[in-house]
Amino acid sequence: MSPPPKIKIRVRFRRDGKIRFISHRDTARLMERAIRKIGLPIAYSEGFSPRPRIAFGLALTVAYESDAEFLDIDLVTPVDCEGLPERLTDALPDGLTVDAAVPLENGSESLQQAIVSCSWLVEVLGSHRAPAEPADDVTTDTAGALGANVDEDIAALVVAVEEAVAAVLAAPELPLERERKGKVTVADVRPAILDLEVTGPTEHGVQLNAVLATETVTLRPAELVRVLGDEFREGRVRRTHQWTRVDGIEQEPVNPSSANRSAELAGMRDS
Amino acid sequence: MRRMTSVWPRLEPHLARVQKPARYIGCEEGAKAKTPDDSLVSWLFMYPDAYEIGLPNQGLQILYEIVNERSDARADRSYAPWSDLEAIMREEQIPLFSVEHHTPGAEFDAIGFNLSAELTYTNLLNCVDLAGIPIRTADRSIDDPLVMAGGHCTYNPEPLADFLDVVVLGDGEEVVGELTDVLVDWRAHRDESGRTRTDLLRAIARVEGCYVPSLYEPTYADGHFTGLQPLFADAPEIIEKRTIADLGEWPYPKEQLSPLTEVVHDRLNVEVFRGCTRGCRFCQAGMITRPVRERPADQVRHMVAKGLERTGYDEVSLTSLSTADFSGIEPTVKGIMSDAADAGCGPISVSLPSLRVDAFGVDIAAQINGAKRTGLTFAPEAGTWRMRQIINKLIREEDLYEAVDAAFSQGWQRVKLYFLIGLPSETDEDTLGIAELSKNCVAIGRKYTKRASVTASVGGFVPKPFTPFQWFGQNTVEELQRKVNLLRDATRRMHGVNLKWHDPKATLAEGIASRGDRRVGAVIEDVWRNGGTFQEWSENFEVDRWHEAMDRAGLTIEDMVYRHRGEADVLPWEHLSAGLHKDFLWDDWQDALAEVGLPDCRWTPCYDCGACTGYGIEHVVASATPPAGGSQGTGQDLSIGHAVPVQLLERR
Ligand code: SF4
């Protein structure tokens, strides 16, 4: 079989705007095409139908945005990572932006194994309201036209969400029903909520900052909203970090500041 | 004047809860983001099926680029929204929109549909309706967009005659510009008093290749169609198709769209020639796109190299109706491979759709053996030599076996074979020949690998306009089903043979639309009104809707689909011309019944089908030498063939 690859780089990228509606598979295909466009000496799998050797971290749900997606690329010859983020970004469609690229040490854990939790910004909407009308990407003036009592509604929603958050954090157990392939299971998901706070109102709802576990007991943002209560709906969701645990200390697989980008996001976890 | 708005703010909040929302966001690489500007003539090019089927359509991509290159016009694209989004759109009153700017469909000057499949007709009505435009031409006002269609199905547009303002026949590259000119002129004068929509339509009817159905009235006698009468003296009696003489002058699409999400044919596609003179008698595409016009080989190489570099694709398909016939196909493929290696592209694969078995040798097999080899497809079309003579697909059994041997010897493990059932004068022996051929191919594969398998894909034959088989009465659903069952029984114990077949009921619906006259419009509308959209998708297809609609329209399937037509019958498409002489088609039909084949006129003398002679053009082929295997793969003596040039004759 193929010898183990010797040269790996790890790439950190973001997903913003309209392109958040693509799937994980789509992202993989776009990355493959970008890698080919800029001529990176990528390794291919052996066999009848060789595939480029790339590996992603945890899949990002369709419609979610992210500041912290990761990709490992196997190479056949070393490349200089200087300037690589910019070149990859240019080769990618609008909305996918590469922030960092670093060489990986031999024997690094795969991304899938390494990630223990993720940080999320989760917008919570009231279920009685018409769906939100986000302000970005608007090319004309048809947005707006919301009633005058919007601010009051949102203030009430903030209170309701704060109460729900407090109740969830105080709960000794949080049973969540899940259905998978026709089978219903119940799990206590309280241990999966590592951190949860209300950060304030958004244009149409309330924003939460949540840290949710991705190993052992797991919880997804949509499930978190369900746990908060039936009266809430999920709005915009953005992954802000993926965390690994090395020697008991949580850190990012690639810090954005490890390339040329300023470390504005790096401190968020510390608070 | 209308202003261009966007439905995006209203659409976006719903996208997270529909399937595959990436269908609706545009953002493809290569998309033209020409800002909506109401001073420009605006086109919406639309494929009336799901995004993943419609996006790769090369015809629409070509027109989209040509229009966007103009300074006085712009074009967006749209596709049929899937049923889940449609329900939301109807509930929230969000109209059909373009994917680039999410501009409502009704704000365009013209909507141009591509019609490649009859079973999308009900989707066309649905899209027009979702745009908020009256579905019938008669109900549209001067402010409504023109609803137009082009593509292969327009060679019998009568089932859609009540719904289409304009039908465009043939190659679109030139005529789209002429239509845009008419629209530019119309915009300058439309607000003058007394102007009506009919004025615009009459101006368009004067553009060659453009058929305006509302300017003609059908006549019937004894329940049969007897002809169309022009209502105005300036509406031409015969509408001739458009043909571009030189494909080399139209290197489009220059920037093929590469989508964000998965679509069919997700690879670079470069058209290497248009037209086909192999003369397969069931094949409408071959008949209506004559003559053969090749793209210069160096242009092909250039387009491939540029396209791979620009898109990052690792696969290119050289498209045409029969790519192995391209002059110098082997050096071209070799050149493409070496260009890609020079550019450091990594492994690439070249795929040649519709491989001719007689031209597929170990050489080509080795050449296209690149990045991925999922399966190879050949199209012998019929199971016996007798049947293949009738359809003029003159492939010998040995040719097929050699090709299959070449494929398996080069490492392929799966081979797909396309067949038709329900062909003229077909016997059970012919049908069962399909199983026999497939079995023998598996045996050849087993010499190389135990995993060798052959998929026999069987479709029911639908006679199409402007083919020698246009007079043939389609097999009944029961007859097709009986033949499928025969094959199912025969292949059940054939290890390695997988049988796949089309639903004969869907074949029936296709038959209704394929050769129906204007009265079938009511059937299409009825099926649509009763929820029959996405009829190409088996999960949405209900044949009862079609039966009931035929009943309500007072039409019978017996008459519209199963009936054999005679020489004296007036066919619903006789006011249109694909260049082919009717007597050529009739003679070829008689030859078929007599089991007589016809050679390829690229390398044998012209038999004056009309395609070249009528337009003063001829085949543009780079090589006067026929490909290996002879003009029809029969090893027939072609020594005189290439010595005789195509002659330009007076139209009879
Ligand atoms: S006119 Fe003659 S040369 Fe041209 S396609 Fe017809 S038969 Fe062939």
mmCIF file of C-alpha atoms in Angstrom, chain A residues 18-22 25-26 29-30 33 36-37 39 44 48-51 62-63 91 93 131-134 136-143 236, chain B residues 3-4 6 8-9 12-16 21-22 25 27 29 102 258-262 266 309-314 345 347-348 371 373 411-412:
data_model
loop_
_atom_site.group_PDB
_atom_site.id
_atom_site.type_symbol
_atom_site.label_atom_id
_atom_site.label_comp_id
_atom_site.label_asym_id
_atom_site.label_seq_id
_atom_site.Cartn_x
_atom_site.Cartn_y
_atom_site.Cartn_z
ATOM 1 C CA LYS A 18 -24.207 33.372 0.865
ATOM 2 C CA ILE A 19 -21.724 30.543 0.542
ATOM 3 C CA ARG A 20 -22.741 29.280 3.991
ATOM 4 C CA PHE A 21 -25.507 27.364 2.217
ATOM 5 C CA ILE A 22 -23.120 24.850 0.669
ATOM 6 C CA ARG A 25 -18.913 17.842 0.550
ATOM 7 C CA ASP A 26 -19.204 20.976 -1.559
ATOM 8 C CA ARG A 29 -14.708 19.878 -3.741
ATOM 9 C CA LEU A 30 -14.075 23.611 -3.823
ATOM 10 C CA ARG A 33 -10.258 22.666 -7.090
ATOM 11 C CA ARG A 36 -5.295 22.281 -8.156
ATOM 12 C CA LYS A 37 -5.670 25.807 -9.496
ATOM 13 C CA GLY A 39 -0.697 23.965 -8.396
ATOM 14 C CA TYR A 44 -2.985 11.410 -4.287
ATOM 15 C CA PHE A 48 -7.670 2.786 -9.597
ATOM 16 C CA SER A 49 -9.297 6.164 -8.893
ATOM 17 C CA PRO A 50 -6.727 8.337 -7.153
ATOM 18 C CA ARG A 51 -8.166 11.034 -4.890
ATOM 19 C CA VAL A 62 -25.401 23.840 5.952
ATOM 20 C CA ALA A 63 -26.318 27.506 6.561
ATOM 21 C CA ALA A 91 -8.483 30.592 -5.937
ATOM 22 C CA PRO A 93 -15.055 31.510 -4.418
ATOM 23 C CA PRO A 131 -38.407 34.793 10.024
ATOM 24 C CA ALA A 132 -35.613 37.269 10.375
ATOM 25 C CA GLU A 133 -34.600 39.467 7.504
ATOM 26 C CA PRO A 134 -30.843 39.635 7.627
ATOM 27 C CA ASP A 136 -26.322 41.578 4.529
ATOM 28 C CA ASP A 137 -26.234 40.885 0.812
ATOM 29 C CA VAL A 138 -29.221 43.165 0.316
ATOM 30 C CA THR A 139 -28.916 44.786 -3.058
ATOM 31 C CA THR A 140 -32.063 46.852 -2.858
ATOM 32 C CA ASP A 141 -34.207 48.475 -0.258
ATOM 33 C CA THR A 142 -36.888 45.852 0.159
ATOM 34 C CA ALA A 143 -35.673 44.941 3.648
ATOM 35 C CA ARG A 236 -27.911 32.635 12.279
ATOM 36 C CA ARG B 3 -36.888 48.754 -11.807
ATOM 37 C CA MET B 4 -34.894 45.721 -10.931
ATOM 38 C CA SER B 6 -34.269 41.582 -5.369
ATOM 39 C CA TRP B 8 -33.038 37.892 -1.537
ATOM 40 C CA PRO B 9 -34.008 39.503 1.797
ATOM 41 C CA GLU B 12 -32.779 34.016 2.597
ATOM 42 C CA PRO B 13 -34.478 33.333 5.949
ATOM 43 C CA HIS B 14 -36.182 30.292 4.421
ATOM 44 C CA LEU B 15 -33.145 28.733 2.796
ATOM 45 C CA ALA B 16 -31.887 26.985 5.915
ATOM 46 C CA PRO B 21 -30.143 25.562 -0.563
ATOM 47 C CA ALA B 22 -26.950 26.043 -2.581
ATOM 48 C CA ILE B 25 -27.464 31.272 -4.275
ATOM 49 C CA CYS B 27 -22.002 32.537 -6.889
ATOM 50 C CA GLU B 29 -17.158 30.801 -10.642
ATOM 51 C CA HIS B 102 -32.472 37.323 -7.168
ATOM 52 C CA SER B 258 -18.131 25.971 -12.115
ATOM 53 C CA PRO B 259 -20.771 25.619 -9.450
ATOM 54 C CA LEU B 260 -20.375 25.656 -5.691
ATOM 55 C CA THR B 261 -22.443 22.542 -5.306
ATOM 56 C CA GLU B 262 -22.647 19.197 -7.033
ATOM 57 C CA ASP B 266 -19.544 18.296 -12.990
ATOM 58 C CA GLU B 309 -6.350 26.107 -15.299
ATOM 59 C CA ARG B 310 -9.233 28.458 -14.597
ATOM 60 C CA THR B 311 -11.580 25.986 -12.899
ATOM 61 C CA GLY B 312 -9.298 23.496 -11.189
ATOM 62 C CA TYR B 313 -11.348 20.627 -12.597
ATOM 63 C CA ASP B 314 -9.502 17.335 -13.016
ATOM 64 C CA CYS B 345 -2.305 20.128 -13.184
ATOM 65 C CA PRO B 347 -3.701 13.763 -12.901
ATOM 66 C CA ILE B 348 -6.565 14.611 -15.213
ATOM 67 C CA ALA B 371 -7.553 10.544 -12.720
ATOM 68 C CA ARG B 373 -12.325 5.779 -14.207
ATOM 69 C CA GLY B 411 -8.434 -1.818 -16.049
ATOM 70 C CA TRP B 412 -12.089 -0.869 -16.233
#
